[in-house]
Coordinates of C-alpha atoms in Angstrom, one line a residue:
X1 CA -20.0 1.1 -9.8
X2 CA -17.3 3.5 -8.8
X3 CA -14.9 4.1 -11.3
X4 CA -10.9 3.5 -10.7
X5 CA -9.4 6.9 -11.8
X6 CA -5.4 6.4 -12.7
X7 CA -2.7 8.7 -14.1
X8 CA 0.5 7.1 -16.0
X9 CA 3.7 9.3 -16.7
X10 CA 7.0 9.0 -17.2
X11 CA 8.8 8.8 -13.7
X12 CA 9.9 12.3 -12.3
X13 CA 13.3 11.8 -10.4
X14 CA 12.3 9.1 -8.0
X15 CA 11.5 6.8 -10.7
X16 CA 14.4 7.6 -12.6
X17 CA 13.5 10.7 -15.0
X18 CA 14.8 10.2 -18.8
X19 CA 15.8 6.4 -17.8
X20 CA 12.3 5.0 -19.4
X21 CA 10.9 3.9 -16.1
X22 CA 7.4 4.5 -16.1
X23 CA 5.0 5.2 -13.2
X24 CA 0.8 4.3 -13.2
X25 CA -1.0 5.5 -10.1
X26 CA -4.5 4.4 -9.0
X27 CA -7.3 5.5 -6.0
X28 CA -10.2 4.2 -5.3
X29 CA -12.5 6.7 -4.1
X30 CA -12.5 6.6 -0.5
X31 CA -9.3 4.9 -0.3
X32 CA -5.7 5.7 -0.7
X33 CA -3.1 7.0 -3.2
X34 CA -1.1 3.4 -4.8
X35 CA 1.2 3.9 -7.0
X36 CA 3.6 1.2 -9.2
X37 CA 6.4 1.7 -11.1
X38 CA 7.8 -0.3 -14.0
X39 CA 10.8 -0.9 -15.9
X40 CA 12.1 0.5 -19.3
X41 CA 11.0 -1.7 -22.2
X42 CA 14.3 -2.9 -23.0
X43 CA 14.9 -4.6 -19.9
X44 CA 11.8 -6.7 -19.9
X45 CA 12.5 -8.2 -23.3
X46 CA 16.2 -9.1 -21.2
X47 CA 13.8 -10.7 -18.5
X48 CA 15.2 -8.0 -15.8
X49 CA 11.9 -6.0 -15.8
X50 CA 11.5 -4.3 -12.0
X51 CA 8.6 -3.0 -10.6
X52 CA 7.8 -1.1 -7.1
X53 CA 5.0 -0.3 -4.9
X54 CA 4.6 2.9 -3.1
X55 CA 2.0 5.2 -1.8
X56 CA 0.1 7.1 1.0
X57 CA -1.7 3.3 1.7
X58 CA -1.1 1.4 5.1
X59 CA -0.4 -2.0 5.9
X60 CA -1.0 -3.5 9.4
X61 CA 1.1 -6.7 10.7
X62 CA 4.7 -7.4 11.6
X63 CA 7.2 -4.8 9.8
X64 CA 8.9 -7.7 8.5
X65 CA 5.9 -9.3 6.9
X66 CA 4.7 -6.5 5.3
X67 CA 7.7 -6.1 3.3
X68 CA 7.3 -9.2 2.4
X69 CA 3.7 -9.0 1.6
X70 CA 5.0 -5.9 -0.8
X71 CA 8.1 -7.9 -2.4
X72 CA 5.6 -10.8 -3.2
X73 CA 3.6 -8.2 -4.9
X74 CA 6.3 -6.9 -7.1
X75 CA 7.5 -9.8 -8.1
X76 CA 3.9 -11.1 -9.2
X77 CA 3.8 -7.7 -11.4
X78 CA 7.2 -8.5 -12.6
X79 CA 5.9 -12.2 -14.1
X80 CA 2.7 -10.6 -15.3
X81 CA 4.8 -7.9 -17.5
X82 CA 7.1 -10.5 -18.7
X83 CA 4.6 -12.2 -20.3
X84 CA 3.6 -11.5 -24.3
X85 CA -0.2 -10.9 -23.4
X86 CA 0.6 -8.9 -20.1
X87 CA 2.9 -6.1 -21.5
X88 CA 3.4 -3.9 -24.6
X89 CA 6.2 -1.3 -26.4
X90 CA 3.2 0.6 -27.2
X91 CA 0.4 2.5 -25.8
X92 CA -2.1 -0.2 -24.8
X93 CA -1.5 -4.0 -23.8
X94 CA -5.1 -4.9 -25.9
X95 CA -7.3 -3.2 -27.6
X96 CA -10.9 -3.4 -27.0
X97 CA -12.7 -2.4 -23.6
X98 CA -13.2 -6.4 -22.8
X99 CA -9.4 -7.6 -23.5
X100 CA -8.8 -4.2 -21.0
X101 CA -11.0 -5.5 -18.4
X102 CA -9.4 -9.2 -18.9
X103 CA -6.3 -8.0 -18.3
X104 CA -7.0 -6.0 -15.3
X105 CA -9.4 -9.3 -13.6
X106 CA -6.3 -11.6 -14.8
X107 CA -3.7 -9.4 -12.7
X108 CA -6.1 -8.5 -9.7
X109 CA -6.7 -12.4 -9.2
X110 CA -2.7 -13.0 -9.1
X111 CA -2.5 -10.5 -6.2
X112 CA -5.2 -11.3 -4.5
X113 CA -3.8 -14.9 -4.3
X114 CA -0.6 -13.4 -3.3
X115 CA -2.3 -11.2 -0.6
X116 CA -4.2 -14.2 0.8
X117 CA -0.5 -16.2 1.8
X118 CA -0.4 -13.3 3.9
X119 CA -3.1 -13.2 6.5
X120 CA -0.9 -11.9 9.1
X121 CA -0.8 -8.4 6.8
X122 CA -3.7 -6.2 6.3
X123 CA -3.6 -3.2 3.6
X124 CA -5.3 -0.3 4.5
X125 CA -6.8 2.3 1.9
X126 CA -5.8 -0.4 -0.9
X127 CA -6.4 -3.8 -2.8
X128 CA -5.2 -5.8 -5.2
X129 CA -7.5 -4.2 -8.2
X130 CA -6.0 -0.9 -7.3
X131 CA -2.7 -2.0 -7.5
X132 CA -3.3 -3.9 -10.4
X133 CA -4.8 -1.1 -12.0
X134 CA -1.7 1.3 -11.4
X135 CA 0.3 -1.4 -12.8
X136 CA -1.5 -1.9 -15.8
X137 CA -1.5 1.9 -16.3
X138 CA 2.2 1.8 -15.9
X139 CA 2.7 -0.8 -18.9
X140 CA 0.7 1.4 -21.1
X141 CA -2.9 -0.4 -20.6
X142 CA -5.6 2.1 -20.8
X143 CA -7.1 0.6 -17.3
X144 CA -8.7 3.7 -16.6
X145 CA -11.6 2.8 -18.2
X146 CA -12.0 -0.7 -16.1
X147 CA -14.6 0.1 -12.9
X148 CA -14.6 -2.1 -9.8
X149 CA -16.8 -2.8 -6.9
X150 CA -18.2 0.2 -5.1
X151 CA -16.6 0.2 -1.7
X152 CA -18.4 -2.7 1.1
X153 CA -19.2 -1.5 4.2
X154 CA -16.8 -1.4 7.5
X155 CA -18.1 -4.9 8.8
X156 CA -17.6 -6.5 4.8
X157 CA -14.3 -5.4 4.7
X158 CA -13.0 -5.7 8.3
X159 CA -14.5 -9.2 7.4
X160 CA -12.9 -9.8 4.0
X161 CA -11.0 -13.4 3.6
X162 CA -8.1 -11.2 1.7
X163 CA -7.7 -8.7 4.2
X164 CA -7.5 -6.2 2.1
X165 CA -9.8 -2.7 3.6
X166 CA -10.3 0.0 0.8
X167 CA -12.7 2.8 2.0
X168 CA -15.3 3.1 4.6
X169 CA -18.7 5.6 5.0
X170 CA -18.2 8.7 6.3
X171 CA -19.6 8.6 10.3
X172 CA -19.2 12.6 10.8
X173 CA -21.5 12.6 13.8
X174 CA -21.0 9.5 15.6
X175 CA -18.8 9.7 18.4
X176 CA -17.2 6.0 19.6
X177 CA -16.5 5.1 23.5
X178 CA -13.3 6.6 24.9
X179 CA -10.5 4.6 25.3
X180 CA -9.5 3.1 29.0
X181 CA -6.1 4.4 29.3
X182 CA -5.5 3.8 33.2
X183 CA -2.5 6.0 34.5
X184 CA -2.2 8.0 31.4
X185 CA 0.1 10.9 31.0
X186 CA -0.1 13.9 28.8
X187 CA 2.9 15.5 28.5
X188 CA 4.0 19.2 27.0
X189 CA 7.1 18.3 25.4
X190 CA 9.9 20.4 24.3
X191 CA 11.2 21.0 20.8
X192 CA 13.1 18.3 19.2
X193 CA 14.6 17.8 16.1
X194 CA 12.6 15.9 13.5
X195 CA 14.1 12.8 13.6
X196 CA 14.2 12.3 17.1
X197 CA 10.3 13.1 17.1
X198 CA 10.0 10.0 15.0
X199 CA 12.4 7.9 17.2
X200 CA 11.3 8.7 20.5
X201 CA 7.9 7.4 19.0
X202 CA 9.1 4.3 18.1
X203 CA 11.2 4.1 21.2
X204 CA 7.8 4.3 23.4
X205 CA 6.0 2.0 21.5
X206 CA 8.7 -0.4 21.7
X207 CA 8.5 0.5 26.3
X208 CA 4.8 0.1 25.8
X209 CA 5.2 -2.9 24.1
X210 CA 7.5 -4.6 26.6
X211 CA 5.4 -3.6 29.9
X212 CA 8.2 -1.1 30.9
X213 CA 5.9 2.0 30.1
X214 CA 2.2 3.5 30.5
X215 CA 0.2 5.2 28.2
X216 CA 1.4 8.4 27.2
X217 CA 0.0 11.4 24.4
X218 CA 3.1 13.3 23.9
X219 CA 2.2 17.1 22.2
X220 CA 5.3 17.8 20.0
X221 CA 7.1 20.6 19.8
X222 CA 9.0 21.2 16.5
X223 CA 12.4 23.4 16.9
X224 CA 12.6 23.6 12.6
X225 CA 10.3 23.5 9.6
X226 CA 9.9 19.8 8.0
X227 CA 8.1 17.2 5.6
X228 CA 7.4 13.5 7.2
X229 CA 6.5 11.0 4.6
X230 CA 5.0 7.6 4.8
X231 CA 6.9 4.7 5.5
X232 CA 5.8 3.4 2.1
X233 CA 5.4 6.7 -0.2
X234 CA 8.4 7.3 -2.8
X235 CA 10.5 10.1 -2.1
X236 CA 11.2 12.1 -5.1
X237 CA 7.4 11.8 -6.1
X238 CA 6.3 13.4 -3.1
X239 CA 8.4 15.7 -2.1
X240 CA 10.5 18.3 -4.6
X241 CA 14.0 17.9 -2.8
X242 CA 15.6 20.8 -4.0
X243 CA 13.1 23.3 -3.1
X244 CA 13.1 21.9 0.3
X245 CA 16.6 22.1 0.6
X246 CA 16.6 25.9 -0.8
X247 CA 13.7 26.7 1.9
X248 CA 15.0 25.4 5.2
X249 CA 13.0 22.1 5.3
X250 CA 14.2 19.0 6.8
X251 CA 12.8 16.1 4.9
X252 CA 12.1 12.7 6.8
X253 CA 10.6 9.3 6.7
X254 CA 8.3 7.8 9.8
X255 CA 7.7 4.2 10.4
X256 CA 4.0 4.7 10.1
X257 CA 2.1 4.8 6.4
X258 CA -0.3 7.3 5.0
X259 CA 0.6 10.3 3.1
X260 CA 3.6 13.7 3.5
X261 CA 3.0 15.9 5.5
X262 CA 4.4 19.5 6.1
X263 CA 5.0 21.3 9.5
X264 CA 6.3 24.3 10.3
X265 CA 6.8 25.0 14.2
X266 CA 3.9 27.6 14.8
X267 CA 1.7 26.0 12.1
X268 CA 0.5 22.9 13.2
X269 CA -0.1 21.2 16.6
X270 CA 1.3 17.2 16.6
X271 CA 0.5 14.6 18.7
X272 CA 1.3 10.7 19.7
X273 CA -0.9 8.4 21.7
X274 CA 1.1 4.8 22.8
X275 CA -0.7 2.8 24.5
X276 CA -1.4 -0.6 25.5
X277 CA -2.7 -2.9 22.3
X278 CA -5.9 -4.0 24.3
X279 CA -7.0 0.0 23.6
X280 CA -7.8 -1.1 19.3
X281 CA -7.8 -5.2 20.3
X282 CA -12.0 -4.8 20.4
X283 CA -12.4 -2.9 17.3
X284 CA -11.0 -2.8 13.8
X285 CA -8.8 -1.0 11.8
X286 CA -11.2 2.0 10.9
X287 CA -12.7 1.9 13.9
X288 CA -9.3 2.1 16.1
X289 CA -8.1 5.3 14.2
X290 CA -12.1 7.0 15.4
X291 CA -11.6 5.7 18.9
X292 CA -7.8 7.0 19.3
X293 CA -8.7 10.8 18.3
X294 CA -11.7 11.1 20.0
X295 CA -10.5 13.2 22.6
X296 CA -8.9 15.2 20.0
X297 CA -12.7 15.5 18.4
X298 CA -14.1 16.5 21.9
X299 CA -11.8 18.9 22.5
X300 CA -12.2 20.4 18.9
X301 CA -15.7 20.6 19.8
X302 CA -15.5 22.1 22.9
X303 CA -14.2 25.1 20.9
X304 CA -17.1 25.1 18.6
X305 CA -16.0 23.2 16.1
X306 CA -18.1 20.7 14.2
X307 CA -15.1 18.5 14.1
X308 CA -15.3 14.6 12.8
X309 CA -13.9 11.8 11.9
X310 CA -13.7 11.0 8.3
X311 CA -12.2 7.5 7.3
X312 CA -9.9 6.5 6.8
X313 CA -7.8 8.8 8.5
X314 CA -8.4 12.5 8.5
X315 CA -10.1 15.0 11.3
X316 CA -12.1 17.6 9.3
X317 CA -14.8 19.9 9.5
X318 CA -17.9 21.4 7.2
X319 CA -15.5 23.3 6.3
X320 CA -12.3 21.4 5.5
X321 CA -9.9 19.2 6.4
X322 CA -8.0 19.7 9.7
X323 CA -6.0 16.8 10.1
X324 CA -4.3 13.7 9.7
X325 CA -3.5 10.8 11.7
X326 CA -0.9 7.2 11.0
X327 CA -1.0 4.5 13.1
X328 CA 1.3 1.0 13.9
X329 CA 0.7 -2.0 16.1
X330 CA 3.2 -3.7 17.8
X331 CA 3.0 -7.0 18.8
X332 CA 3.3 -7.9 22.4
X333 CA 7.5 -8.4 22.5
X334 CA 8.5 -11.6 22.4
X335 CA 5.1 -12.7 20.3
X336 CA 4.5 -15.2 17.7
X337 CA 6.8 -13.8 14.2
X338 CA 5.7 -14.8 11.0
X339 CA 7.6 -17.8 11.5
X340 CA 5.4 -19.1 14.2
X341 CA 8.0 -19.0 16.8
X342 CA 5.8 -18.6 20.0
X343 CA 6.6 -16.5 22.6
X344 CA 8.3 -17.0 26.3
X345 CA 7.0 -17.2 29.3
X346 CA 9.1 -14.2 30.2
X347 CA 7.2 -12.0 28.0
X348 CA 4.1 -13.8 27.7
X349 CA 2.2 -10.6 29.9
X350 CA 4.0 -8.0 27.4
X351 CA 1.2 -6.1 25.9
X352 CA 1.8 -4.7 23.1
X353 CA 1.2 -1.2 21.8
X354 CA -0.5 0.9 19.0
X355 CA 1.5 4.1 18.0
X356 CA -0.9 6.3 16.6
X357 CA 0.1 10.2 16.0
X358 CA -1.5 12.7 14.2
X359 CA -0.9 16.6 12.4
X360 CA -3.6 19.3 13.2
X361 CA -3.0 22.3 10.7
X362 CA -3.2 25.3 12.9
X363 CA -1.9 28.2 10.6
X364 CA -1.0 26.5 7.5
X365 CA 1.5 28.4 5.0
X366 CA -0.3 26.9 1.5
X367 CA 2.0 28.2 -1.0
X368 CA 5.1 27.0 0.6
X369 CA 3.3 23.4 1.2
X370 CA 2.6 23.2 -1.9
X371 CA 6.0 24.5 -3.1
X372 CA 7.5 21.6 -1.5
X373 CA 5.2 18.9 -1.9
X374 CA 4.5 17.3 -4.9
X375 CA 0.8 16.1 -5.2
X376 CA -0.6 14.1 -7.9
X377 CA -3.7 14.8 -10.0
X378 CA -4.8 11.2 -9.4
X379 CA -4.4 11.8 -5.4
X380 CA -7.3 14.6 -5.6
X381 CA -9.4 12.4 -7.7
X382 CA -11.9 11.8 -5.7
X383 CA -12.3 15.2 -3.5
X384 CA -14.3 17.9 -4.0
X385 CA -12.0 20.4 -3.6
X386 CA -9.4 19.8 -6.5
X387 CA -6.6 22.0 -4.6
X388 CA -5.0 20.7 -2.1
X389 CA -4.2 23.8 -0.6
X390 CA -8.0 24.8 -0.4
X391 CA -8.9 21.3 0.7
X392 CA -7.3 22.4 4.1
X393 CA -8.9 24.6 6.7
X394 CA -6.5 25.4 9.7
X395 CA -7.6 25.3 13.3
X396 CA -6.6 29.7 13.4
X397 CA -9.3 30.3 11.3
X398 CA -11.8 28.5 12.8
X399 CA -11.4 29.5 16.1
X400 CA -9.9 33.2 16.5
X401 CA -7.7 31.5 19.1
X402 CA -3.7 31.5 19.9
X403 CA -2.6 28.1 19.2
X404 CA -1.2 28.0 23.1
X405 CA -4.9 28.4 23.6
X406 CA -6.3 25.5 21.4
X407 CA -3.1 23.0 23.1
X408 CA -4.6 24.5 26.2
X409 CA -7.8 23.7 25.8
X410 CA -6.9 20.2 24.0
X411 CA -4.5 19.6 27.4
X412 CA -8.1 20.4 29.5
X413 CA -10.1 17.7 28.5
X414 CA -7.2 15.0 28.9
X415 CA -6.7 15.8 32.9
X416 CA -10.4 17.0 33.5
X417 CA -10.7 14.6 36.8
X418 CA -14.4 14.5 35.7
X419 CA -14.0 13.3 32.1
X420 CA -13.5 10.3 30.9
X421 CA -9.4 10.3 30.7
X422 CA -8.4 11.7 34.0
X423 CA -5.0 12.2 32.3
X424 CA -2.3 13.5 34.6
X425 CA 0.5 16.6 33.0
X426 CA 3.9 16.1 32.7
X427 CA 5.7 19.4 31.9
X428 CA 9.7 19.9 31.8
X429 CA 11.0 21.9 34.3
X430 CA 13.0 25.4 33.3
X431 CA 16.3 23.3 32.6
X432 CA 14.3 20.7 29.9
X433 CA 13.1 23.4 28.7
X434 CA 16.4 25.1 27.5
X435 CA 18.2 22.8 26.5
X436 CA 15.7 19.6 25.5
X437 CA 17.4 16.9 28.0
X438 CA 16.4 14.8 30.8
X439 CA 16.2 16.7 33.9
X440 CA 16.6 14.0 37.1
X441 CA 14.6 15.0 39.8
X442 CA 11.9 16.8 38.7
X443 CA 8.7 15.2 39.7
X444 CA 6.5 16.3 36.7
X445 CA 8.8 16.7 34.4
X446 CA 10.1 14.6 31.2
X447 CA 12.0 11.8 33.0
X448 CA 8.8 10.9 34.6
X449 CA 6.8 10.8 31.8
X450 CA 9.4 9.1 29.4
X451 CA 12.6 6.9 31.1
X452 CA 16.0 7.9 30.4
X453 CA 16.5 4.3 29.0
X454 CA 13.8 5.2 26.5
X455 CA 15.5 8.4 25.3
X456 CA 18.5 7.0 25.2
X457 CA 17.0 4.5 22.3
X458 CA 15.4 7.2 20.7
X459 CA 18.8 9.1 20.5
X460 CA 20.7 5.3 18.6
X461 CA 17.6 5.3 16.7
X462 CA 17.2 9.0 15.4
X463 CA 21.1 8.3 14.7
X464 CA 20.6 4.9 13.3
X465 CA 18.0 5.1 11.4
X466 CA 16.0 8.5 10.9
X467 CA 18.3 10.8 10.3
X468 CA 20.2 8.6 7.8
X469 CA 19.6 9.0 3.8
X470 CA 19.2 5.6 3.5
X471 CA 16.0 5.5 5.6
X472 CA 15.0 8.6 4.1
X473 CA 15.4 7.3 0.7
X474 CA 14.6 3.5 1.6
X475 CA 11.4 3.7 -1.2
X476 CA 13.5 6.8 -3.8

């Protein structure tokens, strides 16, 4: 049995400090950081009792649905607390370790019931006991105690009539078959602001989507220092907002899940693969995030590096972590919604794409990451290394090599016409390069790896949306 470790407190700015909110967190080991937060006392006895989801989890399926999926959760939390046996003024709903584990069975059954009216929804890294758990831990239960199943295997899970995935084994030698990316381009980009980084992601996803792009891995270039978050992480518990404004940091929110993560412009090298949705259609959803930096793992290796894929997410090493990776599928445009409205005939060939990017550290600045980011106890709970700092081993260190060198060689495997990718480079010319804009005309340069209709939706959407404190803040 593997124990579900949780950690309770009083909500620290996000969850309103001093207003009597209170916050439980849960991981399973293996799986992701969930987190739930729950009303002051007073207003459950009025009926009003709120409670939110967040964390470093993921959830797969139609953006729409999955808020959904996360609303129906809240509000099954919110009936539990209102009722006498589900919530208490004081420090335990029940004494005794049997009324404990009653309690934390009774609330994982309600969300599991809720998760299975949503099979078009998958949660990654989470499942309704974990959430439970954190919830219980947030109305003063002493869930901690409570153990759950040990983790099933990938084929169990992928399998699992909830659709719920929580961990998987680690595979750190096996390497999966390449993906057939036909007519892929690599492209050098040039610095961008963070929030156009995440927009022009979306805004490729959305052309690959459609059938008005190719397959493209885009290496970013940052022009200032910055924290992304997960699309479902809270932002005051993650990140300490007025240390980031004091040191220079941008803070902003991408579409994608999993946990913050810090960048500086020399310190890390960031990259996005969009591509058609037939790349992940053959394989699921642990699987796709292994198939989709394995050139990333050859390439590591081809430097000496005993680098591997460790699920559910992460690229590390014997020696640490080195990175990070966040994925989203979009359905083919034009595709059955959640309503069942089918699609046209005019889009009935769209593909649809799977955005999937990913942060190597290169030459990380630990002290100021950790400055800035706020990082749980109950997030560590299950690693080795108890510091997050430590937990971290940069690509500088375990190579010798300038980090022009590592893109360099990480560029060579992608257009090596006798590897498996045959990738062809897009580089801006000397105008792009100065000033960041589309330069017409130049063969190999940004306009032929991304249209100028698709920066020009990146542009309304880093306006629209990324760069706006409401997106930012969507999940406080």
């Amino acid at each position: 049995m593997a124990d579900i470790r949780c950690d309770g407190r009083d909500g620290r700015n996000g969850l309103g400090a001093g207003s009597g909110w209170r916050r439980g967190e849960c991981k399973m080991p293996g799986g992701k950081l969930v987190a739930v937060g729950i009303g002051p006392a007073a207003d459950r006895r009025d009926g009003t009792v709120k409670a939110r989801i967040d964390g470093d989890f993921f959830v797969e399926g139609d953006a729409s649905a999955a808020r959904g999926l996360l609303h129906e959760l809240e509000r099954a939390i919110v009936a539990y607390a209102g009722e006498p046996r589900g919530v208490s003024d004081g420090p335990a709903v029940a004494s005794g370790m049997g009324a404990e584990a009653e309690a934390l069975s009774d609330l994982s059954d309600r969300l599991s019931a809720v998760m299975g009216r949503w099979p078009e929804v998958t949660m990654v890294g989470a499942n309704a006991r974990t959430i439970a758990t954190a919830a219980l831990r947030a109305m003063g239960a002493d869930a901690a105690a409570a153990s759950s199943p040990a983790p099933q295997p990938m084929a169990d899970r992928q399998a699992a009539a909830d659709r719920q995935i929580v961990a998987g084994q680690s595979m750190p030698n096996q390497t999966v078959s390449a993906p057939q990316l036909p007519g892929l381009i690599v492209l050098r980009d040039v610095p961008r602001e963070p929030a156009m980084q995440l927009a022009l992601d979306q805004a490729c996803a959305e052309a690959v989507a459609a059938g008005r792009m190719g397959p493209i891995i885009r290496l970013w270039q940052w022009d200032r220092p910055a924290v992304v978050i997960g699309r479902f992480q809270s932002l005051a518990n993650e990140v300490d907002l007025d240390q980031a404004a004091a040191e220079g940091v941008t803070v902003v929110r991408r579409i994608t899940g999993g946990g913050a993560m810090f960048a500086e412009p020399e310190s890390v090298i960031t990259y996005s693969l969009v591509a058609p949705l037939d790349v992940v259609a053959d394989v699921g959803i642990g699987e796709s995030y292994h198939r989709c930096d394995q050139w990333v793992l050859d390439a590591l290796r081809s430097l000496g590096i005993e680098a591997r894929y460790q699920p559910i997410n992460d690229i590390a090493s014997p020696l640490g972590k080195i990175g990070g990776a966040a994925q989203r599928r979009f359905p083919p445009v034009g595709s059955a919604d959640a309503s069942g409205a089918a699609r046209t005939a005019q889009t009935a060939q769209a593909p649809g794409a799977v955005l999937h990017h990913t942060m190597l550290s290169y030459n990380i600045d630990a002290a100021k990451m950790t400055r800035i980011l706020r990082i749980s106890r109950e997030k560590m709970s299950d690693k080795a290394v108890k510091s997050a700092a430590k937990r971290v081993d940069p690509l500088r260190s375990q190579t010798g090599l300038a980090r022009a060198q590592v893109i360099d060689r990480m560029i060579g495997v992608l257009t090596d016409p006798a590897g498996p990718y045959r990738a062809r480079l897009c580089e801006p010319g000397p105008t792009e390069k100065a000033s960041g804009a589309v330069g017409p005309g130049n063969a190999a340069g940004l306009d032929e790896a991304i249209p100028p209709q698709v920066i020009a939706r990146a542009e309304e959407l880093a306006r629209d949306r990324f760069s706006t404190p409401e997106w930012t803040a969507i999940i406080p």
